[in-house]
Coordinates of C-alpha atoms in Angstrom, one line a residue:
M1 CA 19.3 3.8 -15.9
S2 CA 21.1 1.5 -14.0
E3 CA 23.2 -1.1 -15.9
T4 CA 22.1 -4.7 -16.1
I5 CA 23.5 -7.1 -13.4
E6 CA 23.9 -10.5 -14.5
N7 CA 21.2 -12.7 -12.3
P8 CA 23.9 -15.4 -10.2
D9 CA 24.3 -18.8 -11.9
I10 CA 21.7 -20.7 -10.6
K11 CA 19.8 -23.7 -11.9
I12 CA 15.9 -23.7 -11.6
E13 CA 14.8 -27.1 -12.5
T14 CA 11.8 -28.2 -14.5
G15 CA 8.5 -27.5 -12.7
K16 CA 6.6 -30.2 -11.9
I17 CA 2.8 -30.7 -10.7
F18 CA 2.3 -31.6 -7.1
I19 CA -0.7 -33.7 -6.4
N20 CA -1.2 -36.6 -3.4
G21 CA 2.3 -35.5 -1.8
E22 CA 3.9 -36.9 -5.5
W23 CA 5.8 -34.6 -7.6
R24 CA 4.9 -35.6 -11.6
E25 CA 4.5 -34.5 -14.8
S26 CA 1.8 -33.1 -16.7
S27 CA -0.6 -36.0 -17.9
S28 CA 0.3 -34.9 -21.5
G29 CA 3.4 -34.6 -20.9
E30 CA 3.5 -30.9 -22.2
T31 CA 5.6 -27.6 -20.1
F32 CA 5.4 -24.6 -21.2
E33 CA 8.2 -21.7 -20.6
T34 CA 8.4 -19.3 -18.0
I35 CA 9.9 -15.8 -19.3
N36 CA 12.6 -13.5 -17.3
P37 CA 11.0 -10.2 -18.2
A38 CA 14.1 -8.5 -17.1
N39 CA 16.5 -10.1 -20.0
E40 CA 13.2 -11.9 -22.1
E41 CA 15.6 -15.1 -21.5
V42 CA 13.7 -18.1 -20.7
I43 CA 14.0 -19.0 -17.2
T44 CA 13.0 -22.7 -17.3
S45 CA 9.7 -25.0 -18.5
V46 CA 7.2 -26.3 -16.0
A47 CA 4.6 -28.6 -16.0
K48 CA 1.8 -27.5 -18.4
G49 CA -1.6 -29.2 -16.3
T50 CA -4.3 -30.5 -17.4
E51 CA -7.7 -31.1 -17.1
E52 CA -7.2 -34.9 -15.8
D53 CA -4.0 -33.4 -13.8
A54 CA -6.6 -30.7 -11.4
N55 CA -9.4 -33.7 -11.1
A56 CA -7.1 -35.8 -9.6
A57 CA -5.7 -33.5 -7.0
V58 CA -9.5 -32.9 -6.4
T59 CA -9.3 -36.3 -5.5
A60 CA -6.7 -36.3 -3.6
A61 CA -7.7 -33.2 -1.8
R62 CA -11.3 -34.8 -1.2
E63 CA -9.8 -38.7 -0.2
A64 CA -7.2 -36.0 2.7
F65 CA -10.3 -34.2 3.7
D66 CA -13.0 -37.2 4.1
N67 CA -10.4 -39.8 5.4
G68 CA -7.5 -38.4 5.8
P69 CA -4.8 -37.3 8.6
W70 CA -5.7 -33.6 8.0
G71 CA -9.4 -34.0 7.9
K72 CA -9.2 -35.0 11.6
M73 CA -6.6 -32.9 12.6
G74 CA -7.2 -31.0 15.6
G75 CA -6.5 -27.2 16.1
K76 CA -3.2 -27.2 18.4
E77 CA -1.8 -30.4 15.5
R78 CA -2.6 -27.8 12.6
S79 CA -0.9 -24.8 14.2
K80 CA 2.9 -27.1 14.4
V81 CA 2.3 -27.7 11.0
L82 CA 1.9 -23.8 10.1
L83 CA 4.5 -22.7 12.2
R84 CA 6.9 -25.5 10.3
I85 CA 5.6 -24.0 7.4
A86 CA 6.9 -20.9 8.5
D87 CA 10.3 -22.0 10.0
K88 CA 10.5 -23.6 6.2
I89 CA 9.7 -19.8 4.6
D90 CA 12.5 -18.1 6.6
E91 CA 14.7 -21.8 5.5
H92 CA 14.2 -21.5 1.9
A93 CA 14.3 -17.2 1.7
D94 CA 16.9 -17.0 -0.2
E95 CA 15.3 -19.7 -3.4
L96 CA 11.8 -18.3 -2.8
I97 CA 13.5 -14.3 -3.3
M98 CA 15.4 -15.6 -6.3
R99 CA 13.1 -16.7 -8.1
E100 CA 10.2 -14.6 -7.4
S101 CA 11.9 -11.9 -8.9
M102 CA 13.4 -13.7 -11.7
D103 CA 9.7 -14.9 -12.7
A104 CA 8.0 -11.7 -12.1
G105 CA 10.2 -8.9 -12.5
K106 CA 10.1 -7.3 -8.8
L107 CA 12.2 -5.5 -6.8
K108 CA 14.9 -8.2 -5.0
R109 CA 15.0 -6.1 -2.3
D110 CA 11.2 -5.7 -1.9
V111 CA 10.7 -9.2 -2.3
T112 CA 13.3 -9.8 0.7
H113 CA 12.5 -7.1 3.1
V114 CA 8.7 -7.3 2.3
D115 CA 6.8 -10.1 0.4
V116 CA 8.8 -13.2 1.8
P117 CA 8.6 -11.7 5.6
H118 CA 4.8 -10.8 5.2
I119 CA 3.9 -14.6 4.0
A120 CA 5.9 -16.1 7.2
N121 CA 4.1 -13.7 9.1
M122 CA 0.6 -15.0 7.6
F123 CA 1.4 -18.3 8.5
R124 CA 2.2 -17.2 12.1
Y125 CA -0.3 -15.2 12.2
Y126 CA -3.1 -17.9 11.6
A127 CA -1.4 -20.7 13.5
G128 CA -2.5 -18.7 16.4
W129 CA -6.3 -18.8 15.3
T130 CA -6.2 -22.4 14.7
T131 CA -7.4 -23.1 18.6
K132 CA -9.7 -20.3 18.1
I133 CA -12.1 -21.1 15.5
D134 CA -15.0 -22.3 17.6
G135 CA -18.9 -21.6 18.1
S136 CA -21.4 -20.4 21.0
V137 CA -23.7 -21.6 23.3
K138 CA -27.7 -19.9 22.7
E139 CA -30.7 -20.6 25.1
P140 CA -33.7 -20.4 22.3
E141 CA -36.5 -20.9 23.6
G142 CA -38.5 -22.8 20.4
V143 CA -41.7 -22.4 18.4
L144 CA -43.3 -25.1 21.1
G145 CA -42.0 -23.9 23.8
E146 CA -39.9 -27.0 24.9
N147 CA -36.8 -27.1 27.2
L148 CA -34.0 -26.2 24.5
L149 CA -29.9 -26.0 24.6
G150 CA -28.3 -25.0 21.3
Y151 CA -25.2 -24.1 20.2
T152 CA -23.4 -23.7 16.8
R153 CA -19.9 -25.0 15.4
Q154 CA -17.7 -23.4 13.1
E155 CA -16.5 -26.2 10.4
P156 CA -14.1 -26.1 7.6
L157 CA -15.7 -26.0 3.9
G158 CA -13.7 -28.5 2.7
I159 CA -11.7 -28.5 -0.5
V160 CA -10.4 -25.1 -1.5
T161 CA -9.1 -23.8 -5.1
G162 CA -6.9 -20.7 -4.7
I163 CA -6.6 -18.9 -8.3
S164 CA -3.5 -16.4 -7.5
P165 CA -2.4 -13.5 -9.9
Y166 CA 1.0 -12.5 -11.6
N167 CA 2.0 -9.3 -9.8
F168 CA 2.3 -10.9 -6.0
P169 CA 2.9 -14.1 -6.7
L170 CA 3.4 -15.6 -3.0
I171 CA 1.7 -12.8 -0.7
L172 CA -1.6 -13.3 -2.8
S173 CA -1.0 -16.9 -2.4
V174 CA -0.6 -17.0 0.5
S175 CA -3.1 -14.6 2.2
K176 CA -5.6 -17.7 0.5
I177 CA -3.7 -21.0 1.4
A178 CA -2.7 -19.7 5.3
P179 CA -6.2 -19.0 6.7
A180 CA -7.7 -22.1 4.3
L181 CA -5.4 -24.8 6.0
A182 CA -5.8 -22.8 9.6
A183 CA -9.2 -23.7 9.0
G184 CA -8.7 -27.3 8.7
N185 CA -9.5 -26.6 4.7
C186 CA -8.0 -29.2 1.8
F187 CA -6.4 -26.4 -0.4
I188 CA -5.4 -26.9 -4.6
H189 CA -3.0 -24.2 -5.6
K190 CA -3.3 -22.8 -9.4
P191 CA -0.9 -20.1 -9.6
A192 CA -0.4 -17.5 -12.7
S193 CA 0.4 -19.0 -15.9
L194 CA 3.3 -15.6 -16.3
T195 CA 4.8 -16.4 -12.5
P196 CA 4.6 -19.7 -11.1
L197 CA 7.9 -20.3 -10.2
S198 CA 7.8 -19.4 -6.3
A199 CA 4.5 -21.7 -5.9
I200 CA 6.3 -24.8 -6.9
T201 CA 8.8 -24.0 -3.7
L202 CA 6.0 -23.3 -1.7
A203 CA 4.6 -26.9 -2.4
K204 CA 8.1 -28.1 -1.8
I205 CA 7.9 -26.1 1.3
M206 CA 4.2 -27.8 2.3
Q207 CA 5.7 -31.5 1.9
E208 CA 8.9 -30.5 3.8
A209 CA 6.8 -29.5 7.1
G210 CA 4.4 -32.5 7.0
V211 CA 1.5 -30.7 5.3
P212 CA -0.1 -34.5 4.5
N213 CA -0.4 -36.0 1.9
G214 CA -3.4 -34.9 -0.6
A215 CA -4.4 -31.6 2.2
Y216 CA -2.1 -29.6 0.4
N217 CA -1.7 -29.7 -4.0
L218 CA -0.3 -27.5 -7.1
V219 CA -1.2 -27.7 -10.5
T220 CA 0.2 -25.4 -13.2
G221 CA -0.8 -24.4 -16.2
P222 CA -3.6 -22.4 -18.1
G223 CA -6.6 -21.4 -17.0
G224 CA -8.9 -23.2 -19.6
P225 CA -8.4 -26.4 -18.8
V226 CA -7.3 -26.3 -15.4
G227 CA -9.2 -23.4 -13.9
G228 CA -12.0 -23.9 -15.5
T229 CA -12.2 -27.1 -14.1
F230 CA -11.5 -26.2 -10.1
V231 CA -14.0 -24.0 -11.4
K232 CA -17.1 -26.2 -11.8
H233 CA -15.6 -29.4 -10.0
P234 CA -19.0 -30.4 -7.6
D235 CA -16.1 -31.8 -5.3
V236 CA -14.5 -28.1 -4.7
N237 CA -16.2 -26.3 -1.9
K238 CA -14.8 -22.5 -2.5
I239 CA -12.8 -20.6 -5.2
A240 CA -10.6 -17.6 -4.0
I241 CA -9.2 -15.8 -6.6
T242 CA -7.2 -12.5 -6.9
G243 CA -7.7 -11.6 -10.7
S244 CA -9.4 -9.0 -13.1
T245 CA -12.9 -7.8 -12.7
E246 CA -13.6 -9.7 -16.0
T247 CA -12.2 -12.9 -14.8
G248 CA -14.1 -12.9 -11.7
I249 CA -17.3 -12.4 -13.2
R250 CA -16.5 -15.1 -15.4
I251 CA -16.0 -17.3 -12.6
A252 CA -19.2 -16.2 -10.8
K253 CA -20.9 -17.3 -13.5
D254 CA -19.3 -20.6 -13.8
A255 CA -19.0 -21.9 -10.1
A256 CA -22.7 -20.7 -9.5
D257 CA -24.3 -24.2 -11.4
T258 CA -22.4 -25.9 -8.3
M259 CA -23.0 -23.0 -5.8
K260 CA -19.7 -22.9 -5.0
H261 CA -18.4 -19.9 -1.7
L262 CA -16.4 -17.3 -3.2
T263 CA -13.9 -14.4 -2.1
M264 CA -12.9 -12.5 -5.1
E265 CA -10.0 -9.1 -5.0
L266 CA -10.4 -8.1 -8.5
G267 CA -9.6 -4.7 -10.1
G268 CA -8.9 -1.1 -8.7
K269 CA -8.8 2.5 -9.7
S270 CA -8.2 3.8 -6.5
P271 CA -8.0 7.4 -6.2
N272 CA -5.4 9.7 -3.8
I273 CA -7.3 12.7 -2.8
I274 CA -4.2 15.9 -2.1
F275 CA -6.1 18.5 0.2
E276 CA -4.4 22.2 0.4
D277 CA -3.3 21.8 3.6
A278 CA -1.2 18.4 2.7
D279 CA 2.4 18.5 3.7
L280 CA 2.8 18.7 -0.7
D281 CA 6.5 17.1 -0.1
E282 CA 5.7 14.0 1.7
A283 CA 2.0 14.1 -0.5
A284 CA 4.4 13.4 -3.6
R285 CA 6.4 11.2 -2.1
I286 CA 3.2 9.0 -0.8
A287 CA 2.2 9.7 -4.8
A288 CA 4.9 8.5 -6.4
M289 CA 5.6 6.0 -4.0
G290 CA 1.2 4.7 -4.4
I291 CA 1.7 4.3 -7.8
F292 CA 4.9 3.5 -8.4
W293 CA 6.0 0.7 -6.5
N294 CA 5.9 -2.7 -8.0
K295 CA 6.1 -0.4 -11.4
G296 CA 2.4 -0.1 -10.8
E297 CA 1.7 -4.0 -11.0
V298 CA -0.3 -3.3 -7.5
C299 CA -4.5 -3.8 -8.2
V300 CA -4.6 -1.2 -5.1
A301 CA -2.1 1.3 -6.8
G302 CA -2.9 4.9 -6.1
A303 CA -4.1 4.8 -10.2
R304 CA -6.1 8.4 -10.1
I305 CA -4.2 11.5 -7.9
L306 CA -6.9 14.2 -7.2
V307 CA -5.1 17.4 -6.1
Q308 CA -7.0 20.7 -4.9
E309 CA -7.3 23.2 -7.1
S310 CA -5.1 26.0 -5.1
V311 CA -2.0 23.8 -4.9
Y312 CA -2.6 21.7 -8.3
D313 CA 0.5 23.2 -9.8
K314 CA 2.8 23.3 -7.4
F315 CA 2.3 19.5 -5.9
L316 CA 2.4 18.9 -9.8
E317 CA 5.8 19.9 -9.6
K318 CA 7.1 17.9 -6.0
L319 CA 5.1 14.6 -8.0
V320 CA 7.4 14.8 -10.9
E321 CA 10.4 16.2 -8.6
A322 CA 9.9 12.7 -6.8
T323 CA 9.5 10.8 -9.6
S324 CA 12.1 11.9 -11.4
K325 CA 14.5 10.6 -8.5
M326 CA 13.4 6.7 -9.6
K327 CA 15.8 4.5 -11.1
V328 CA 14.0 2.0 -13.7
G329 CA 16.2 -0.7 -14.1
D330 CA 17.4 -4.4 -13.4
P331 CA 15.2 -5.9 -10.5
M332 CA 18.6 -7.4 -8.6
D333 CA 20.2 -4.0 -8.7
E334 CA 19.4 -2.7 -5.2
T335 CA 19.4 0.7 -6.3
S336 CA 16.4 0.2 -9.2
D337 CA 13.0 0.9 -7.8
L338 CA 11.3 0.1 -11.0
G339 CA 11.9 -3.5 -12.3
P340 CA 10.1 -4.3 -15.6
M341 CA 6.5 -5.1 -16.4
A342 CA 5.6 -9.3 -15.5
G343 CA 5.2 -9.9 -19.2
K344 CA 5.5 -8.9 -22.8
A345 CA 1.7 -8.5 -23.0
E346 CA 1.5 -6.5 -20.3
F347 CA 4.0 -4.5 -21.7
E348 CA 2.4 -4.1 -24.5
K349 CA -0.7 -3.2 -22.7
V350 CA 0.6 0.1 -20.5
L351 CA 2.5 1.6 -24.1
K352 CA -1.4 0.7 -25.6
Y353 CA -2.9 3.3 -22.7
I354 CA -0.3 5.7 -22.7
D355 CA -0.4 6.2 -26.6
I356 CA -4.5 6.5 -25.4
A357 CA -3.8 8.8 -23.2
K358 CA -2.3 11.1 -25.2
N359 CA -4.3 10.9 -28.6
Q360 CA -7.2 10.1 -27.8
D361 CA -8.0 11.3 -24.6
K362 CA -5.8 14.7 -25.0
A363 CA -4.1 14.9 -21.8
D364 CA -0.7 16.4 -21.5
L365 CA 2.3 14.5 -21.0
V366 CA 4.8 15.7 -18.3
Y367 CA 6.5 12.6 -17.3
G368 CA 7.8 9.3 -19.1
G369 CA 5.6 7.8 -21.4
E370 CA 8.5 5.7 -22.8
P371 CA 9.7 2.5 -23.0
A372 CA 12.9 2.0 -21.1
P373 CA 15.2 -0.8 -22.0
V374 CA 18.2 -2.1 -20.0
N375 CA 21.0 -2.8 -22.2
G376 CA 18.4 -3.2 -25.4
K377 CA 16.8 -5.7 -23.1
G378 CA 13.6 -6.2 -20.8
Y379 CA 9.9 -4.7 -20.3
Y380 CA 10.7 -1.6 -18.9
V381 CA 8.3 1.5 -18.9
T382 CA 9.3 5.3 -17.7
P383 CA 7.0 6.4 -14.6
T384 CA 4.7 8.3 -16.6
I385 CA 2.5 11.0 -15.2
F386 CA -0.3 13.1 -17.3
A387 CA -1.7 16.1 -15.8
N388 CA -4.6 18.0 -16.9
A389 CA -7.1 14.5 -17.1
N390 CA -10.6 14.4 -16.1
N391 CA -12.3 11.7 -14.5
Q392 CA -14.4 10.6 -18.0
M393 CA -10.9 9.9 -19.9
R394 CA -10.6 6.7 -20.8
F395 CA -7.4 5.9 -19.2
V396 CA -8.4 7.6 -16.0
R397 CA -11.5 5.1 -15.8
E398 CA -9.7 1.8 -16.9
E399 CA -7.6 -0.4 -15.2
I400 CA -3.9 0.4 -16.4
F401 CA -2.1 -2.3 -13.9
G402 CA 1.1 -0.5 -14.9
P403 CA 3.1 3.0 -14.0
V404 CA 1.1 5.5 -15.4
V405 CA -1.2 8.1 -13.3
P406 CA -3.5 11.5 -14.1
V407 CA -3.2 14.1 -12.4
I408 CA -7.3 15.3 -11.8
P409 CA -8.0 18.7 -10.1
F410 CA -10.7 19.3 -7.6
K411 CA -12.0 22.7 -5.9
D412 CA -13.6 21.4 -2.7
F413 CA -14.2 18.4 -0.2
D414 CA -17.4 17.5 -1.6
E415 CA -16.2 17.5 -5.4
A416 CA -13.1 15.5 -4.0
I417 CA -15.3 13.1 -2.6
K418 CA -17.5 12.5 -5.9
I419 CA -15.0 11.9 -8.0
A420 CA -13.2 9.4 -5.5
N421 CA -16.9 7.7 -6.4
D422 CA -17.0 8.2 -9.7
T423 CA -15.8 4.8 -10.7
P424 CA -17.6 1.1 -10.9
F425 CA -14.1 0.1 -8.6
G426 CA -13.8 0.2 -4.5
L427 CA -10.7 -1.3 -3.8
A428 CA -8.9 0.9 -2.2
A429 CA -8.1 5.2 -1.5
G430 CA -6.2 7.1 -0.2
V431 CA -6.5 11.0 1.5
Q432 CA -3.1 13.5 1.9
T433 CA -4.2 15.8 4.4
R434 CA -3.0 17.9 7.8
D435 CA -6.7 17.4 9.1
T436 CA -7.1 14.6 10.9
A437 CA -11.0 15.0 11.1
K438 CA -11.6 15.6 7.4
A439 CA -8.8 12.8 6.8
I440 CA -11.8 10.7 9.1
R441 CA -14.7 12.2 7.5
A442 CA -13.3 11.5 3.8
A443 CA -12.5 8.0 4.4
N444 CA -16.2 7.2 5.9
L445 CA -17.7 8.6 2.6
I446 CA -15.3 7.0 0.4
K447 CA -16.5 3.6 -0.8
A448 CA -13.7 1.5 -0.8
G449 CA -12.3 -1.9 0.9
T450 CA -9.1 -0.1 2.5
I451 CA -8.6 3.8 3.0
W452 CA -5.5 5.0 3.8
L453 CA -4.7 8.8 5.7
N454 CA -1.6 9.8 5.1
T455 CA 0.6 6.8 3.8
W456 CA -0.1 3.9 1.2
H457 CA 1.4 0.2 0.7
E458 CA 0.4 -0.9 4.6
Y459 CA -0.6 -4.2 5.0
D460 CA -0.4 -6.7 8.2
P461 CA -1.8 -10.2 8.6
N462 CA -4.1 -9.0 10.9
M463 CA -5.9 -6.3 9.0
P464 CA -8.8 -7.5 6.6
F465 CA -8.0 -6.9 3.0
G466 CA -10.7 -6.6 0.0
G467 CA -12.7 -5.0 -2.2
Y468 CA -16.2 -3.0 -3.1
K469 CA -19.0 -2.4 -5.8
M470 CA -16.5 -4.3 -9.1
S471 CA -13.7 -5.3 -6.9
G472 CA -14.7 -8.2 -5.1
Y473 CA -16.1 -9.3 -2.2
G474 CA -14.8 -11.1 0.9
R475 CA -12.0 -10.2 2.9
E476 CA -8.7 -12.0 3.0
Q477 CA -6.0 -11.5 6.1
G478 CA -7.0 -11.1 9.9
K479 CA -9.9 -13.2 11.7
E480 CA -12.8 -12.1 9.1
A481 CA -11.1 -14.4 6.7
F482 CA -12.2 -17.1 8.4
E483 CA -15.7 -16.2 7.8
A484 CA -15.1 -17.5 4.0
Y485 CA -13.5 -20.3 5.3
T486 CA -15.8 -22.0 7.7
Q487 CA -19.7 -22.5 7.9
T488 CA -21.5 -22.2 10.7
K489 CA -23.4 -25.3 12.2
S490 CA -26.4 -24.9 14.3
I491 CA -27.4 -28.0 16.6
W492 CA -30.4 -28.2 19.0
V493 CA -31.0 -30.4 21.8
G494 CA -34.0 -30.7 23.3
L495 CA -33.6 -32.1 27.6
G496 CA -37.3 -33.2 28.4
K497 CA -39.6 -32.1 30.5

């Protein structure tokens, strides 16, 4: 274990709501506390938004889209704004890093080298697309045989609300914000109540970058009165959410009454297949990183490790060895590998599943399985490995969202694919083998939105991201994201005789 390193003595002001270019208190005057999971201390208070605040944000966004400068702005001008946002992210990097690390228990080094650069890259990537969202010219004949011209336009949807999760507050917000703004939509952000602090800085960046009033709004607060209002509001055209499958189902039902566009990146239980011909040392390193990165609070974590029987014991030994080198400690410590779970409820959920694995599923605990407080505080859990698991065990089938992984044996290629696909989820998967043809065959057969071959946790703004099955639908990132933030209009022109 590492020693606790005290966070720098910085003052984080009370968080406010940002609507129509103005910072304001909640309409109720109420606030809620956000807690540092590393030491269980209050960081600050944040405005507790209400239904009234949510409605005000929609009104502002609708006015900005219908009558404001953002709704009339061309692609070249939007591109300039997005590039300014990216530059402001670079300028405010230290503030974003500190808030994200303190609020979510994320390793400072990860936020520094992954999260913040990635969100700046996303804005720069989509800035290049603003002038390339166009339609096409057709040559229709028409049922009456007239002389006709046809063409299409790609137009923004209107008002988009992004509901983002607590595990990657910045990345999984910007993956919605950047393409939505690039396409010309107005945006309302509802961040997770567990981790709202970096979203407040992001709204400040939008203001400094010159995003017109109402084109970007932030409402912090609980999912029911705030998120629920957006989901049901007839003037919100789209909901983009990252969250649990249960939440996604509820939103889909509620949004149906107003026929909203939806993109949903939901739960996962991703298989990582280790074939007998893999480089076992490298496979063990990838597997440990695949499940334990960001303390397992990753929707695409390699949460089921499938190992061919002939190398099962040898691989398990190497996996335990790789895991034993990981240091649980304060996220501000550059030598830490796993920080705390993002909150107390998340911490308790992980411990519950460890108990289920041991006492209900009767899997063999071979490493970890304990709370790991640093100097007596914090929501830390040791990375945990269970052997001799099978795909019917409860802790194997349900999403734990923490640093807990079963290691499951399989006989041959066909059985590996069968086990991999035997899940309601389909967000991601991985294959470790020296045989390229085998890897590609497996990738073609696995029902998941992202497949990593001999690697894991690789991301880029130009690569689409999303799930199959109960892991949701729609894609974030890449040019494919525009399919979810625009709509196609067909225009017919009669050219006469």
